[in-house]
CSV table of C-alpha atoms in Angstrom, one decimal:
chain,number,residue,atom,x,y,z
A,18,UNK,CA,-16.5,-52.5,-77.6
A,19,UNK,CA,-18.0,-53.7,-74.7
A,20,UNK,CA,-15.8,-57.0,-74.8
A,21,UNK,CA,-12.7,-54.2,-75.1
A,22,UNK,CA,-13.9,-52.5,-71.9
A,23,UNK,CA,-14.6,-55.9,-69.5
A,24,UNK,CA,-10.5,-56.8,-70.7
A,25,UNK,CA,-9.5,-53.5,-69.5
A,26,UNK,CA,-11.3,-53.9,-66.1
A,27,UNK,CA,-10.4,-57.6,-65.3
A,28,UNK,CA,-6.8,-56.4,-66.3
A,29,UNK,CA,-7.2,-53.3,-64.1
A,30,UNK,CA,-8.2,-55.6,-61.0
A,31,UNK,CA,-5.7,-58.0,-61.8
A,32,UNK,CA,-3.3,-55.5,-61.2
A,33,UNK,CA,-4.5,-54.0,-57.9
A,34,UNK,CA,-4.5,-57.2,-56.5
A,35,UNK,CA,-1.0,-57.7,-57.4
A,36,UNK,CA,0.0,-54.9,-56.0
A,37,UNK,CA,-2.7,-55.1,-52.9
A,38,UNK,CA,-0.7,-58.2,-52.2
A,39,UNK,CA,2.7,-58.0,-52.3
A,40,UNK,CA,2.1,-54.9,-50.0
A,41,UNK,CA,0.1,-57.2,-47.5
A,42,UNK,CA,3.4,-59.2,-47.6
A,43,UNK,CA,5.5,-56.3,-47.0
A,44,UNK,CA,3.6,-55.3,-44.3
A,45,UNK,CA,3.7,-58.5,-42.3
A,46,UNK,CA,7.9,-58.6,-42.6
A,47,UNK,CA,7.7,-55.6,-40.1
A,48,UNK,CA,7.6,-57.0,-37.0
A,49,UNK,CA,6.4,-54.7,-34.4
A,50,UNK,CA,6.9,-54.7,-30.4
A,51,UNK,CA,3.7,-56.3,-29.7
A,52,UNK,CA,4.7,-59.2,-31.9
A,53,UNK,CA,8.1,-59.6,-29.7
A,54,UNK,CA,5.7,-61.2,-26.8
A,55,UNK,CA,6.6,-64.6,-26.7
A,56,UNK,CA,7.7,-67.3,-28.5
A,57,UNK,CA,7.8,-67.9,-32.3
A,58,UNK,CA,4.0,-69.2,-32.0
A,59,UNK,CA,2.8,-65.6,-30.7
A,60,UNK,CA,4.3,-64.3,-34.0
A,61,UNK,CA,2.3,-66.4,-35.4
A,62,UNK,CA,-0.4,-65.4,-34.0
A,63,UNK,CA,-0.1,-61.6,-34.8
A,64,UNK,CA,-0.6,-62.2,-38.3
A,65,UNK,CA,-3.9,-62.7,-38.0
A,66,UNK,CA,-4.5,-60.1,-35.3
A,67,UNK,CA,-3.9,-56.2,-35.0
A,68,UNK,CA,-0.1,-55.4,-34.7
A,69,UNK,CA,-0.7,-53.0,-31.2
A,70,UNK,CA,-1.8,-54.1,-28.2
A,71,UNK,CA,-4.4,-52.9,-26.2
A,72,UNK,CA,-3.7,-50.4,-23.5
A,73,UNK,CA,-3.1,-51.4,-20.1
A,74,UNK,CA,-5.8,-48.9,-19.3
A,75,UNK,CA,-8.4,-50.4,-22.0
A,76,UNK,CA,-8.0,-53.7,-20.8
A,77,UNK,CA,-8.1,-52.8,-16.9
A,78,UNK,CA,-11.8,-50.6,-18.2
A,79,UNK,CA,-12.5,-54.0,-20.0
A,80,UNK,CA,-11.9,-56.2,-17.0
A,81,UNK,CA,-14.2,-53.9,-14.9
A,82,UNK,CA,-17.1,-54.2,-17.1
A,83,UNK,CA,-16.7,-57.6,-16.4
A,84,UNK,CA,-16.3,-57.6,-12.2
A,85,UNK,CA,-16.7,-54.3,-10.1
A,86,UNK,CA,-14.1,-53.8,-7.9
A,87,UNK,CA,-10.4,-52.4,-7.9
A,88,UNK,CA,-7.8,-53.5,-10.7
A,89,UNK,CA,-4.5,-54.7,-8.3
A,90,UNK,CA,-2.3,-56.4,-11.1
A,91,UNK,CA,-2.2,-56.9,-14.1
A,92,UNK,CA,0.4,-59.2,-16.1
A,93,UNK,CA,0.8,-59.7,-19.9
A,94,UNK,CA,2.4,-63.0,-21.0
A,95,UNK,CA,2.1,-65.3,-24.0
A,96,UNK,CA,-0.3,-68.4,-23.7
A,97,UNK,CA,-0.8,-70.9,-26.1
A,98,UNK,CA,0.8,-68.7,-28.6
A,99,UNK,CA,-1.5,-65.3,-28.1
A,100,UNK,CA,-0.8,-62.5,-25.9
A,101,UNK,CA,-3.1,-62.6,-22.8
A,102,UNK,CA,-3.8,-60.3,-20.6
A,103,UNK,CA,-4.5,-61.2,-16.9
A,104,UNK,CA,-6.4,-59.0,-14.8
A,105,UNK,CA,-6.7,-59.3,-11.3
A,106,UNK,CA,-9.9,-57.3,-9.6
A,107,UNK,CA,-10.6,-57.5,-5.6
A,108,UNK,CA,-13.8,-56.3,-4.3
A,109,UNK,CA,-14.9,-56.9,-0.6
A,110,UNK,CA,-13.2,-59.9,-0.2
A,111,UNK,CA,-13.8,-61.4,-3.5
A,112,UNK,CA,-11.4,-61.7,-6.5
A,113,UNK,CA,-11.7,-62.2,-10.0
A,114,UNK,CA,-9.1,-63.1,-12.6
A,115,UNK,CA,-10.4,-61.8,-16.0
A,116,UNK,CA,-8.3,-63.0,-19.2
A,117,UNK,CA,-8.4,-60.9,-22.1
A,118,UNK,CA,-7.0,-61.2,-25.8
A,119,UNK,CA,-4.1,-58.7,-25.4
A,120,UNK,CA,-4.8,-57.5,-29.1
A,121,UNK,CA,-8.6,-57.5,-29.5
A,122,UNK,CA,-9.7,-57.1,-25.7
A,123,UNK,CA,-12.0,-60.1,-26.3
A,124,UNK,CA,-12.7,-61.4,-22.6
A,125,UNK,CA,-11.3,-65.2,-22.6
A,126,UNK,CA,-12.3,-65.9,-19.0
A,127,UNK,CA,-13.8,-64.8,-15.8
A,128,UNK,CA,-13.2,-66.6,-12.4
A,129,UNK,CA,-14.2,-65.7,-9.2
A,130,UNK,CA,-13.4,-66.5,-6.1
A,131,UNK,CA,-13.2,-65.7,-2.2
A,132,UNK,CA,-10.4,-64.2,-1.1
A,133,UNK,CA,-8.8,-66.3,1.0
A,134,UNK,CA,-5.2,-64.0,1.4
A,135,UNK,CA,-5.2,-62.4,4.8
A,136,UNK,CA,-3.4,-59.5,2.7
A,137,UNK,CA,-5.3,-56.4,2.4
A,138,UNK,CA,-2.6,-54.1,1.8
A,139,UNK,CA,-3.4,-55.3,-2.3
A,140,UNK,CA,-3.6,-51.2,-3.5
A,141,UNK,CA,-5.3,-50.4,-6.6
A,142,UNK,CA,-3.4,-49.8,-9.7
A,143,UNK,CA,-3.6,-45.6,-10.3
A,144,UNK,CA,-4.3,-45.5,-14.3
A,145,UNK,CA,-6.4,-42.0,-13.8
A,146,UNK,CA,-2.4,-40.5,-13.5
A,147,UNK,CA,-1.7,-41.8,-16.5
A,148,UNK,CA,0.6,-44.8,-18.1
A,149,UNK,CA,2.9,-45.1,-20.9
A,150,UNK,CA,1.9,-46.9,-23.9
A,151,UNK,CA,2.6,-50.8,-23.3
A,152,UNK,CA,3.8,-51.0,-27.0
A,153,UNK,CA,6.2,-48.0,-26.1
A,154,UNK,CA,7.5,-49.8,-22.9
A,155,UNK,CA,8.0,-53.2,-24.8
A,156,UNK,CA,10.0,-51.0,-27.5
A,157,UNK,CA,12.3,-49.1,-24.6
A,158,UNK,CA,12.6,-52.2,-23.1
A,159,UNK,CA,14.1,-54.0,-25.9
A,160,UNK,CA,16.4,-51.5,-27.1
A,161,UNK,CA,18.2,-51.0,-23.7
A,162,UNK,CA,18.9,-55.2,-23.3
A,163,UNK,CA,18.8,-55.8,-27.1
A,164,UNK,CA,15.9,-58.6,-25.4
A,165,UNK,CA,13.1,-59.7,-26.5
A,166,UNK,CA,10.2,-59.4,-24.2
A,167,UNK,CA,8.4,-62.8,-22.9
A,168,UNK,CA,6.1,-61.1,-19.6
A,169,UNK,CA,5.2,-58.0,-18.1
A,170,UNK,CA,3.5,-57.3,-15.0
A,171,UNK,CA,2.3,-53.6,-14.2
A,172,UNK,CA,2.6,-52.8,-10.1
A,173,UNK,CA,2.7,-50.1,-7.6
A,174,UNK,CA,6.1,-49.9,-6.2
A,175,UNK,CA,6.7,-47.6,-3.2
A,176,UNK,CA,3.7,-45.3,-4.6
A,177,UNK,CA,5.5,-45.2,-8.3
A,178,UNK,CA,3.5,-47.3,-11.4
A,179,UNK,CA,6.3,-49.7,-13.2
A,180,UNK,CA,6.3,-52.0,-15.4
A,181,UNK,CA,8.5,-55.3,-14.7
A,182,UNK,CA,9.9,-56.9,-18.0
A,183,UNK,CA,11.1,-60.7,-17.9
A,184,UNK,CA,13.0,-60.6,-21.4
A,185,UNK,CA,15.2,-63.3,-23.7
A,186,UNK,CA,18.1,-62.3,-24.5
A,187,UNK,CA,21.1,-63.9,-26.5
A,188,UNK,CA,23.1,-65.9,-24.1
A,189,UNK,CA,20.8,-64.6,-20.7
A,190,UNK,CA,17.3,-64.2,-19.2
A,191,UNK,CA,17.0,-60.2,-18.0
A,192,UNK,CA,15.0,-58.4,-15.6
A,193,UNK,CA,14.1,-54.6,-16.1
A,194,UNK,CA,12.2,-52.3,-14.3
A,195,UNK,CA,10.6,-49.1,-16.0
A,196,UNK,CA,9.0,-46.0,-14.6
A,197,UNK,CA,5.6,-46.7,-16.5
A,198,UNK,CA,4.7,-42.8,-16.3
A,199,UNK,CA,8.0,-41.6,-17.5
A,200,UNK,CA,9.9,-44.5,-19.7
A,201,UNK,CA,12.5,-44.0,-17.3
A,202,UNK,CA,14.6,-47.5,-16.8
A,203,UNK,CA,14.9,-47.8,-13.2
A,204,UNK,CA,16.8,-51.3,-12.8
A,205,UNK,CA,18.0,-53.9,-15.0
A,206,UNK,CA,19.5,-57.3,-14.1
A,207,UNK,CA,21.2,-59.9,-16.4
A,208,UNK,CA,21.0,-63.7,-14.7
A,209,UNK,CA,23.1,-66.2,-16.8
């Protein structure tokens, strides 16, 4: 009986793992926005990652437990095949770039510097107010230019938060612009 019963279980498990697995593969043909970042080798990449990115917020809190200072820019691009973000912070006349795995938040790199730039109009990015979901912009985005997104840079704008989008898309390279509070698209220019 007991032969009868160890059958039944390793036929049991067999079975869950089937189905365990063909639902992993199902899962991985939805591509999501996140996964859009890039080329073909940041696709890659998302498999073995989360399929959201961070928040801009999270990765500007992430950044500052990193440097003190004031976040003034922050751009999301593909390098190497995984989404980065790049954080800029400025604090009495020093600046640190801090990298960050745009999925995990893992900190890649800090670097700081002196500021050398004379220009200290750089403004602090205003998250307290704040900011629509990055996977939600990438997904607006897309659907107005039927693109697919290869950077983003978040900045203040005459005192309103956007989001600039560099996207691929058929035959063109376009540039949109998108109220990052309100999803609002604000510009958007094709370039041949």
């Amino acid at each position: 009986m007991s032969k009868k019963l160890v059958a039944g279980l390793i036929s049991v498990a067999v079975v869950f793992g089937g189905v365990y697995a063909v639902s992993a593969v199902e899962n991985n043909k939805q591509e999501s926005p996140a996964a859009a970042i890039g080329n073909d080798e940041a696709k890659k990449a998302t498999s073995k990652q989360t399929s959201e990115l961070i928040t801009i917020e999270k990765a500007a809190d992430i950044a500052l437990n990193e440097e003190s200072g004031e976040v003034i820019d922050i751009e999301l691009d593909a390098k190497r095949g995984n989404a980065i973000y790049e954080i800029e912070i400025q604090n009495k006349g020093k600046e640190a770039d801090v990298k960050l795995d745009a999925f995990t938040g893992e900190v890649l790199s800090v670097k700081s510097k002196q500021d050398d730039d004379d220009d200290d109009d750089d403004t602090a990015l205003p998250f307290e107010k704040g900011v629509l979901n990055i996977n939600k912009a990438i997904k607006i985005a897309e659907e107005e230019t039927s693109g697919k997104v290869k950077e983003v840079n978040i900045d203040l704008e005459n005192g309103t938060l956007i989001y600039d989008f560099e996207l691929k898309g058929n035959k063109d390279e376009v540039e949109l612009t998108l109220d990052a509070k309100t999803g609002e698209v604000l510009d958007v220019e094709y370039d041949d």
